[in-house]
């Protein structure tokens, strides 16, 4: 027990009640670790109530890029009995250690547990609010994380130029070391975190939703309209704080129906416009999204998925809105969909979606997901001058403009004039002729239906990954399951399975290269967080032999479990 | 039929009130465009779904921009336009079903914001395009295709609602005097903030109210439409309330005030607070 | 030309402007013919404006059940030049004759055309409003239809016990014969309608929407809430006229969002409730439908399809709402769908959908379509005592009732108590436990997701057809394309093609027998009126090798064209 | 936490106004059920989405029926219930965001129909469940998570809206006096027609208005809440209008009248017209 294992990777979880500062603790640990050159990823789970209720927040710290929230917990901090009872089974059986709040918890059975009276120690440090620091000190000690790094983090954080700063810093440092001492005395240790290998480039630490917002803003977002809904609310809040600039407009409106029609108006008027919502709001936007498709109006709709259907599981993880996003409205509609798989991709897609909307003159959907939107991760600091702000072709000519012509020989789209300039037309949700006037003659409906689907081919520059093309079996995750699928994939590869990897941040239209490759495969295995296997279903529509590995628990996959399920699925399908 | 689309287009029935509204709107657009020396394409017409909404395709002469959206959503579409592009003259054209029933939810929140939008509501007390069902402004007891035994619920008083919501410019008129009507539409366009011109525009096919509005001189029956007393002070909220509580259809300006528009308020907020650029925002995430 | 061909089947079309009584003429012809023992089917097309605009209405009269609106027109009546120019190409090249309004039309070129001045002849008959009768007389003569049958129809129609009846009848009969005389003088004839073979059973003549409404009412519909929209408005109007009975409730509400939530309330309260709409309304109902699925509340949503997307083509034919109906909301949802293919099936499904909603405790979608909803057809008179009024199992027990238990061993569903009785629970749109209280624990979400999908298997008694199981290729239409597909199928069969026929009025869940049979097929050919091939796509999801023959013109298929397209498709796919 | 679901349930924050409303509602249901000798299961609670809507799971004692639907749609769901089953006591519980913002569209049409529904609106001037965004009843200038620089648009006056719509029973109260509040809820349940009890129910976490409502006696600051003068005549529409135009939060019955409910009107229509049975309807289609 006293022989220290050196590890590249630790998961630290704080479990207790909502309102006990669990997220703050995990975030502080993530910040401190990333300042020391480690990679981090946080993950939280909480009920949909404001205070109290069982909640937890964790951080995974690693010497390399973190792909998922991991299988087990190496250091578990539990603040009450319920937390102990419900999280202890996640503790790493080998070296995991549980720190419990000695006042509120009596651990059952034997194990690597020790109690700490953080409140008392905080008081003794001279700062009743430093209980979190006591715990952080204990945690750091358990994984041999240098206290000095946390101390420097504390100094930065509390150096706010106020009179009491010095004292607060001092007491926090005392609290930190008193926690460390308890951990040392306990005799437990989890191992030693291997030295960090800091990347060469600058980094930022940011959540998925903030990255998406920042990406959109740096690509020229002009107007944002939204209505609060978990887990998309943080995008609205971000915009209200940051999109406060000349000629920009941001507003909390009265419903999602308003929001979708607002972005249609703004998009029509020549601006880059966006709204973000979750499932219930997406459903309400159905009619409006159909209008944007029909009248060909650039706008971006972000769906930060949570558990469904209906009000569903507002603070849980699920990837079950794919059918609803791909076919969001009545009539022949199939929307372009971008689904980020990492926080970095959230940034990229925030801008790309806006650019695509401009380029193909229509609505684009971004599908994020609770666990991705909410987690913090340190990523490479984006270079803003590299971000493209693509604008629609709006070349005006005469009045009575043929805005809705058929596609050109090379797929070019007729220009979309901007109000105030030459070349007025009517953007029409009824079927129409070239200038937008209503007509229901067969020839126009045929021509315009083909135009609407044809122009999707302009959206051909999204990121994709194809690896190990020689294998017949391929893993193809989408969206937020990318990281965990990658971890599972690497496990299976290291077990000498001959499988390939395909990933596309764009689900519609699928890049040609991806589609061609997929069609060659004997089996395409899709890990996804829904019941119906929605993405594999859509791929089967398109002639791909895809099967899903599903999970519908409200939680993300765990890497080892997923690897096992994939192995199972391969066996099954190869047997048939 | 429009000049532009000979092949197939929408036509109003003979005598439809919307013809008069169209003429009035054309005149107002012409004058507004000339007076403010803006390009004619700086006018944007946002149309609802209904016979009335077809207005957007039928404007004569050089075309304004237009958007013919979905039923009931002209106001939120217009808000998206007007808040993003306050330089445009954003005009809503919609029917009573579109604006007051399915779209009714959007009036109050818009009024609280006071965006610079001019709404022209063509009230014929019926759903014309779907062939004569009852609307919020149909009379109680009225027989329509959807109320074969008479409409049961109370009739809406839209003017009273607009006032209560705090719409900052409210006029009421009818379609029979396009020139007069156009003056109020023009005033509404000039008004900085949310304006509504509520027009009685009879549906000759399903709810012909011309006689009721104008009365019958020969028979000595007075019309329900009456010109607003010239002493009426449209800046007096209480007087406006009293006016719309009266029986009948007032013709003229009911109410006007000039609170800041939402864009003015947001501009002030931007002036008052340090403007953020993307570099600064990005840096706040540094580790 | 003067040699009369005896035919089983004639198509008569009246073309002109909306408001010229075209529909009335076709309906009158249909009524008169069905009284004489013929089978009829009408079809109309008109713009979405109230008066005027190019419109037409036709009736196909046959000695056997009419399956479609046919390929060509045998007798074309055109009331103006535009109608002539736009319909003449549909005239049967062999024996077709066109009657034109001599006052408003100058036919171009040569052909079997003759003019008639119906207004003048009507005036001469002493009844200026009898112009339609003049034309009907001419039409009847051209196909050798007995004038006496029309005369007796006229007598019935105008015998209203009013003073002027006699005179009106007389003048109409004069008008009729004067029209017949003009036709006789013209020297043209189209052929002779073969003698009718009247069915033994009683018949009614009714439109698809009326049949659906009647079917629902006879199966115990209690509450109807709706908002006008073409082509579903006639259901609302029907209900407002007919559902005026004690303990029933019918109301035009303020939007489709209201309507869907109204039926949810009514369904929850223990009543059989229904609403009808078209695409735009369906999209607006998205969120509500998801709630009904999640909280498990019986209700029926009718989608009378028109052309999409958005406002689309409000008075045209399309079957493009299938994706939207099958996956109407965010989250894991897949709704039961019944799609009638004939007017008779409209009647059946009106009741069946309500019964299914009760049985599986959830929402059921009926997908009708403009051309089916709007056409009149003579069908067997339903025997009302045969119609089942199935009600939910509501057996109450104690309070704190476990309404959302897992399915029983034989798939039984726990009872759904009715307010006012024992056993209160909360119907919840958030994920919940047995009694409906909110919980987002994995075990409940897993259990309830499986419950919601599992209970679909209770819906296993819908009509289906499987023919010629020996062939590898099968035609499988859905909904309103059934009749025309059948006509094409019979053509192909008579050409000795070895193809089979599968049809199911239920698209989800597919009957087991149908699914098994489909999976055995090499190719399943799906004629459908949409761009994406929506039904074949969904079948491919489910492992069926389906391909579509699509059309997206806003018009129904024509039988011969469809037969050709199917032949083509078979060739293509067999070559690959 | 409810007795029924030990494992996991929703909890309001300590001090949340909704606790008081819950007690008031429980008392009213108890009394109503006893007085009218109906089964307790004839009470149906239709809940909106918000902290407030969680009420439906938290009622103590023998359970009423409940439906916890989607955000903003409690009123149309309740209309479906009450119009189909006029024998039930249909109660809506919703927050200000739910009832007045996204759900605001349903109030006016319901008022015109006057269905027999009792609505309890828990107004805390904020979106609680989504963590503190502004709502229609937030103050202009108020800082919330979604208005970091202060809310720009005008604040809604819900009581004035209810009156203008013609809601037939309107009371206003706060959550601090459950017993008093329960009397008005009981009256509202007894009222035949649409009733709204609008309750100031402070959100201690995001918008703690207890002090503002009650004032501070020590500091001599008066509260905004005031008991309605006992001479107020709630059947007098104009007086009610004047009352709701006043500053502050009135406590008590504001307005009441008794027009026919939609079910009464429909019943009359059925009596007045020949009832149709299905056989007759079918026969009308005979050829
Ligand atoms: C969501 C939706 N619901 C219903 C309709 C059908 N619809 C088209 S126009 C209309 C009402 C028209 O009435 P009004 O707005 O008064 O306009 P009018 O035709 O009388 O000018 C309706 C219900 C639709 N297009 N979309
Ligand atoms: C369609 C939809 N939009 C948004 C949400 C997210 N949401 C849940 S509760 C709520 C607002 C709650 O505010 P309020 O109604 O005032 O209730 P409170 O929590 O303050 O009691 C919102 C916006 C949702 N569930 N559904
Ligand atoms: S139906 Fe009425 S509103 Fe519509 S065009 Fe005709 S007259 Fe005008
Ligand atoms: S957040 Fe506010 S409204 Fe919600 S439970 Fe807490 S105190 Fe009550
Ligand atoms: Mg109207
Ligand atoms: Mg609130």
mmCIF file of N, CA, C and O in Angstrom, chain C residues 278-336:
data_model
loop_
_atom_site.group_PDB
_atom_site.id
_atom_site.type_symbol
_atom_site.label_atom_id
_atom_site.label_comp_id
_atom_site.label_asym_id
_atom_site.label_seq_id
_atom_site.Cartn_x
_atom_site.Cartn_y
_atom_site.Cartn_z
ATOM 1 N N UNK C 278 -52.687 20.056 -40.770
ATOM 2 C CA UNK C 278 -51.813 19.742 -41.904
ATOM 3 C C UNK C 278 -50.392 20.086 -41.485
ATOM 4 O O UNK C 278 -50.158 20.515 -40.359
ATOM 5 N N UNK C 279 -49.445 19.921 -42.397
ATOM 6 C CA UNK C 279 -48.032 20.065 -42.084
ATOM 7 C C UNK C 279 -47.654 21.181 -41.120
ATOM 8 O O UNK C 279 -47.062 20.919 -40.072
ATOM 9 N N UNK C 280 -47.972 22.443 -41.431
ATOM 10 C CA UNK C 280 -47.534 23.525 -40.545
ATOM 11 C C UNK C 280 -48.044 23.351 -39.115
ATOM 12 O O UNK C 280 -47.313 23.593 -38.148
ATOM 13 N N UNK C 281 -49.282 22.904 -38.994
ATOM 14 C CA UNK C 281 -49.827 22.666 -37.663
ATOM 15 C C UNK C 281 -49.146 21.483 -36.989
ATOM 16 O O UNK C 281 -48.869 21.499 -35.790
ATOM 17 N N UNK C 282 -48.863 20.458 -37.771
ATOM 18 C CA UNK C 282 -48.159 19.292 -37.229
ATOM 19 C C UNK C 282 -46.818 19.712 -36.637
ATOM 20 O O UNK C 282 -46.444 19.293 -35.541
ATOM 21 N N UNK C 283 -46.100 20.549 -37.377
ATOM 22 C CA UNK C 283 -44.802 21.009 -36.873
ATOM 23 C C UNK C 283 -44.974 21.761 -35.558
ATOM 24 O O UNK C 283 -44.191 21.582 -34.628
ATOM 25 N N UNK C 284 -46.001 22.563 -35.478
ATOM 26 C CA UNK C 284 -46.249 23.305 -34.242
ATOM 27 C C UNK C 284 -46.606 22.389 -33.085
ATOM 28 O O UNK C 284 -46.409 22.725 -31.922
ATOM 29 N N UNK C 285 -47.168 21.242 -33.401
ATOM 30 C CA UNK C 285 -47.592 20.313 -32.349
ATOM 31 C C UNK C 285 -46.457 19.468 -31.819
ATOM 32 O O UNK C 285 -46.639 18.677 -30.891
ATOM 33 N N UNK C 286 -45.306 19.606 -32.428
ATOM 34 C CA UNK C 286 -44.175 18.736 -32.124
ATOM 35 C C UNK C 286 -43.952 18.534 -30.626
ATOM 36 O O UNK C 286 -43.912 17.408 -30.129
ATOM 37 N N UNK C 287 -43.820 19.620 -29.901
ATOM 38 C CA UNK C 287 -43.532 19.488 -28.480
ATOM 39 C C UNK C 287 -44.653 18.764 -27.744
ATOM 40 O O UNK C 287 -44.411 17.901 -26.898
ATOM 41 N N UNK C 288 -45.883 19.109 -28.071
ATOM 42 C CA UNK C 288 -47.033 18.491 -27.415
ATOM 43 C C UNK C 288 -47.118 17.000 -27.694
ATOM 44 O O UNK C 288 -47.411 16.196 -26.800
ATOM 45 N N UNK C 289 -46.854 16.622 -28.927
ATOM 46 C CA UNK C 289 -46.902 15.199 -29.268
ATOM 47 C C UNK C 289 -45.861 14.439 -28.445
ATOM 48 O O UNK C 289 -46.131 13.347 -27.938
ATOM 49 N N UNK C 290 -44.687 15.039 -28.288
ATOM 50 C CA UNK C 290 -43.661 14.410 -27.458
ATOM 51 C C UNK C 290 -44.140 14.221 -26.027
ATOM 52 O O UNK C 290 -43.872 13.199 -25.394
ATOM 53 N N UNK C 291 -44.869 15.204 -25.524
ATOM 54 C CA UNK C 291 -45.417 15.091 -24.167
ATOM 55 C C UNK C 291 -46.405 13.931 -24.068
ATOM 56 O O UNK C 291 -46.368 13.149 -23.107
ATOM 57 N N UNK C 292 -47.281 13.816 -25.061
ATOM 58 C CA UNK C 292 -48.277 12.739 -25.036
ATOM 59 C C UNK C 292 -47.582 11.382 -25.025
ATOM 60 O O UNK C 292 -48.007 10.452 -24.341
ATOM 61 N N UNK C 293 -46.510 11.273 -25.793
ATOM 62 C CA UNK C 293 -45.726 10.020 -25.827
ATOM 63 C C UNK C 293 -45.098 9.747 -24.459
ATOM 64 O O UNK C 293 -45.139 8.643 -23.939
ATOM 65 N N UNK C 294 -44.514 10.796 -23.883
ATOM 66 C CA UNK C 294 -43.748 10.646 -22.639
ATOM 67 C C UNK C 294 -44.663 10.401 -21.448
ATOM 68 O O UNK C 294 -44.393 9.533 -20.614
ATOM 69 N N UNK C 295 -45.735 11.169 -21.363
ATOM 70 C CA UNK C 295 -46.648 11.031 -20.227
ATOM 71 C C UNK C 295 -47.686 9.945 -20.496
ATOM 72 O O UNK C 295 -48.488 9.624 -19.627
ATOM 73 N N UNK C 296 -47.662 9.389 -21.702
ATOM 74 C CA UNK C 296 -48.532 8.265 -22.087
ATOM 75 C C UNK C 296 -50.008 8.627 -22.011
ATOM 76 O O UNK C 296 -50.776 8.070 -21.226
ATOM 77 N N UNK C 297 -50.380 9.553 -22.862
ATOM 78 C CA UNK C 297 -51.749 10.045 -22.857
ATOM 79 C C UNK C 297 -52.422 9.763 -24.189
ATOM 80 O O UNK C 297 -51.931 10.158 -25.242
ATOM 81 N N UNK C 298 -53.558 9.046 -24.142
ATOM 82 C CA UNK C 298 -54.245 8.688 -25.384
ATOM 83 C C UNK C 298 -54.769 9.929 -26.096
ATOM 84 O O UNK C 298 -55.418 10.780 -25.467
ATOM 85 N N UNK C 299 -54.498 10.054 -27.376
ATOM 86 C CA UNK C 299 -55.091 11.094 -28.202
ATOM 87 C C UNK C 299 -54.749 10.797 -29.652
ATOM 88 O O UNK C 299 -53.840 10.025 -29.931
ATOM 89 N N UNK C 300 -55.501 11.388 -30.538
ATOM 90 C CA UNK C 300 -55.291 11.138 -31.960
ATOM 91 C C UNK C 300 -55.025 12.451 -32.678
ATOM 92 O O UNK C 300 -55.741 13.440 -32.477
ATOM 93 N N UNK C 301 -53.973 12.449 -33.495
ATOM 94 C CA UNK C 301 -53.620 13.609 -34.304
ATOM 95 C C UNK C 301 -53.748 13.204 -35.764
ATOM 96 O O UNK C 301 -53.103 12.246 -36.202
ATOM 97 N N UNK C 302 -54.579 13.924 -36.494
ATOM 98 C CA UNK C 302 -54.725 13.658 -37.923
ATOM 99 C C UNK C 302 -53.884 14.664 -38.684
ATOM 100 O O UNK C 302 -54.022 15.868 -38.478
ATOM 101 N N UNK C 303 -53.015 14.172 -39.539
ATOM 102 C CA UNK C 303 -52.255 15.053 -40.428
ATOM 103 C C UNK C 303 -52.766 14.838 -41.851
ATOM 104 O O UNK C 303 -52.479 13.820 -42.463
ATOM 105 N N UNK C 304 -53.548 15.786 -42.339
ATOM 106 C CA UNK C 304 -53.971 15.704 -43.735
ATOM 107 C C UNK C 304 -52.894 16.400 -44.553
ATOM 108 O O UNK C 304 -52.813 17.626 -44.590
ATOM 109 N N UNK C 305 -52.052 15.601 -45.174
ATOM 110 C CA UNK C 305 -50.877 16.160 -45.832
ATOM 111 C C UNK C 305 -51.211 17.019 -47.044
ATOM 112 O O UNK C 305 -52.178 16.765 -47.754
ATOM 113 N N UNK C 306 -50.371 18.017 -47.253
ATOM 114 C CA UNK C 306 -50.401 18.837 -48.457
ATOM 115 C C UNK C 306 -48.944 18.994 -48.874
ATOM 116 O O UNK C 306 -48.073 18.347 -48.285
ATOM 117 N N UNK C 307 -48.647 19.801 -49.874
ATOM 118 C CA UNK C 307 -47.250 19.958 -50.275
ATOM 119 C C UNK C 307 -46.467 20.746 -49.242
ATOM 120 O O UNK C 307 -46.965 21.717 -48.691
ATOM 121 N N UNK C 308 -45.234 20.318 -48.961
ATOM 122 C CA UNK C 308 -44.384 21.024 -48.009
ATOM 123 C C UNK C 308 -43.135 21.481 -48.694
ATOM 124 O O UNK C 308 -43.032 21.366 -49.908
ATOM 125 N N UNK C 309 -42.166 21.981 -47.952
ATOM 126 C CA UNK C 309 -42.171 22.309 -46.514
ATOM 127 C C UNK C 309 -42.817 23.680 -46.267
ATOM 128 O O UNK C 309 -43.236 24.331 -47.205
ATOM 129 N N UNK C 310 -42.824 24.087 -45.003
ATOM 130 C CA UNK C 310 -43.377 25.383 -44.571
ATOM 131 C C UNK C 310 -44.796 25.528 -45.095
ATOM 132 O O UNK C 310 -45.549 24.563 -45.118
ATOM 133 N N UNK C 311 -45.179 26.719 -45.522
ATOM 134 C CA UNK C 311 -46.532 26.885 -46.045
ATOM 135 C C UNK C 311 -46.699 26.045 -47.298
ATOM 136 O O UNK C 311 -47.779 25.509 -47.564
ATOM 137 N N UNK C 312 -45.627 25.886 -48.045
ATOM 138 C CA UNK C 312 -45.580 24.888 -49.109
ATOM 139 C C UNK C 312 -46.604 25.059 -50.209
ATOM 140 O O UNK C 312 -46.712 26.110 -50.818
ATOM 141 N N UNK C 313 -47.351 23.987 -50.451
ATOM 142 C CA UNK C 313 -48.375 23.981 -51.493
ATOM 143 C C UNK C 313 -49.684 23.570 -50.833
ATOM 144 O O UNK C 313 -50.052 22.396 -50.833
ATOM 145 N N UNK C 314 -50.400 24.541 -50.279
ATOM 146 C CA UNK C 314 -51.510 24.220 -49.377
ATOM 147 C C UNK C 314 -52.649 23.433 -50.008
ATOM 148 O O UNK C 314 -53.408 22.806 -49.290
ATOM 149 N N UNK C 315 -52.768 23.471 -51.322
ATOM 150 C CA UNK C 315 -53.900 22.774 -51.932
ATOM 151 C C UNK C 315 -53.420 21.723 -52.925
ATOM 152 O O UNK C 315 -54.119 21.394 -53.874
ATOM 153 N N UNK C 316 -52.219 21.199 -52.672
ATOM 154 C CA UNK C 316 -51.685 20.198 -53.590
ATOM 155 C C UNK C 316 -51.422 18.890 -52.853
ATOM 156 O O UNK C 316 -51.472 18.825 -51.630
ATOM 157 N N UNK C 317 -51.089 17.866 -53.637
ATOM 158 C CA UNK C 317 -50.920 16.518 -53.100
ATOM 159 C C UNK C 317 -49.451 16.201 -52.844
ATOM 160 O O UNK C 317 -48.620 16.388 -53.722
ATOM 161 N N UNK C 318 -49.164 15.723 -51.675
ATOM 162 C CA UNK C 318 -47.816 15.254 -51.390
ATOM 163 C C UNK C 318 -47.876 14.317 -50.185
ATOM 164 O O UNK C 318 -48.740 14.458 -49.328
ATOM 165 N N UNK C 319 -46.955 13.377 -50.152
ATOM 166 C CA UNK C 319 -46.847 12.480 -48.998
ATOM 167 C C UNK C 319 -45.484 12.695 -48.381
ATOM 168 O O UNK C 319 -44.666 11.783 -48.344
ATOM 169 N N UNK C 320 -45.252 13.893 -47.912
ATOM 170 C CA UNK C 320 -43.892 14.214 -47.489
ATOM 171 C C UNK C 320 -43.771 14.494 -45.996
ATOM 172 O O UNK C 320 -42.763 14.985 -45.537
ATOM 173 N N UNK C 321 -44.803 14.164 -45.236
ATOM 174 C CA UNK C 321 -44.735 14.405 -43.790
ATOM 175 C C UNK C 321 -44.378 13.151 -43.002
ATOM 176 O O UNK C 321 -44.535 13.133 -41.770
ATOM 177 N N UNK C 322 -43.921 12.115 -43.667
ATOM 178 C CA UNK C 322 -43.749 10.849 -42.953
ATOM 179 C C UNK C 322 -42.655 10.916 -41.892
ATOM 180 O O UNK C 322 -42.852 10.461 -40.758
ATOM 181 N N UNK C 323 -41.502 11.473 -42.238
ATOM 182 C CA UNK C 323 -40.447 11.624 -41.225
ATOM 183 C C UNK C 323 -40.992 12.418 -40.030
ATOM 184 O O UNK C 323 -40.763 12.075 -38.867
ATOM 185 N N UNK C 324 -41.681 13.496 -40.348
ATOM 186 C CA UNK C 324 -42.192 14.379 -39.289
ATOM 187 C C UNK C 324 -43.214 13.676 -38.402
ATOM 188 O O UNK C 324 -43.324 13.969 -37.217
ATOM 189 N N UNK C 325 -43.970 12.747 -38.973
ATOM 190 C CA UNK C 325 -44.989 12.047 -38.179
ATOM 191 C C UNK C 325 -44.378 10.891 -37.392
ATOM 192 O O UNK C 325 -44.782 10.614 -36.264
ATOM 193 N N UNK C 326 -43.434 10.226 -37.989
ATOM 194 C CA UNK C 326 -42.833 9.059 -37.336
ATOM 195 C C UNK C 326 -41.950 9.503 -36.158
ATOM 196 O O UNK C 326 -41.947 8.879 -35.103
ATOM 197 N N UNK C 327 -41.196 10.571 -36.376
ATOM 198 C CA UNK C 327 -40.278 11.084 -35.348
ATOM 199 C C UNK C 327 -40.649 12.529 -35.064
ATOM 200 O O UNK C 327 -39.906 13.447 -35.407
ATOM 201 N N UNK C 328 -41.789 12.755 -34.446
ATOM 202 C CA UNK C 328 -42.322 14.118 -34.414
ATOM 203 C C UNK C 328 -41.652 15.042 -33.412
ATOM 204 O O UNK C 328 -41.902 16.242 -33.465
ATOM 205 N N UNK C 329 -40.825 14.532 -32.525
ATOM 206 C CA UNK C 329 -40.310 15.388 -31.465
ATOM 207 C C UNK C 329 -38.903 14.962 -31.090
ATOM 208 O O UNK C 329 -38.426 13.903 -31.498
ATOM 209 N N UNK C 330 -38.248 15.802 -30.276
ATOM 210 C CA UNK C 330 -36.918 15.478 -29.784
ATOM 211 C C UNK C 330 -36.991 14.264 -28.854
ATOM 212 O O UNK C 330 -38.059 13.939 -28.341
ATOM 213 N N UNK C 331 -35.835 13.659 -28.613
ATOM 214 C CA UNK C 331 -35.790 12.485 -27.738
ATOM 215 C C UNK C 331 -36.157 11.222 -28.502
ATOM 216 O O UNK C 331 -36.443 11.261 -29.699
ATOM 217 N N UNK C 332 -36.125 10.110 -27.792
ATOM 218 C CA UNK C 332 -36.459 8.841 -28.428
ATOM 219 C C UNK C 332 -37.967 8.671 -28.524
ATOM 220 O O UNK C 332 -38.637 8.377 -27.530
ATOM 221 N N UNK C 333 -38.495 8.856 -29.706
ATOM 222 C CA UNK C 333 -39.936 8.807 -29.954
ATOM 223 C C UNK C 333 -40.153 8.136 -31.300
ATOM 224 O O UNK C 333 -39.417 8.399 -32.246
ATOM 225 N N UNK C 334 -41.113 7.260 -31.371
ATOM 226 C CA UNK C 334 -41.501 6.721 -32.682
ATOM 227 C C UNK C 334 -42.985 6.418 -32.615
ATOM 228 O O UNK C 334 -43.399 5.445 -31.981
ATOM 229 N N UNK C 335 -43.760 7.221 -33.280
ATOM 230 C CA UNK C 335 -45.201 7.164 -33.081
ATOM 231 C C UNK C 335 -45.899 6.118 -33.940
ATOM 232 O O UNK C 335 -45.500 5.858 -35.067
ATOM 233 N N UNK C 336 -46.973 5.534 -33.408
ATOM 234 C CA UNK C 336 -47.818 4.670 -34.228
ATOM 235 C C UNK C 336 -48.466 5.508 -35.326
ATOM 236 O O UNK C 336 -48.964 6.599 -35.054
#
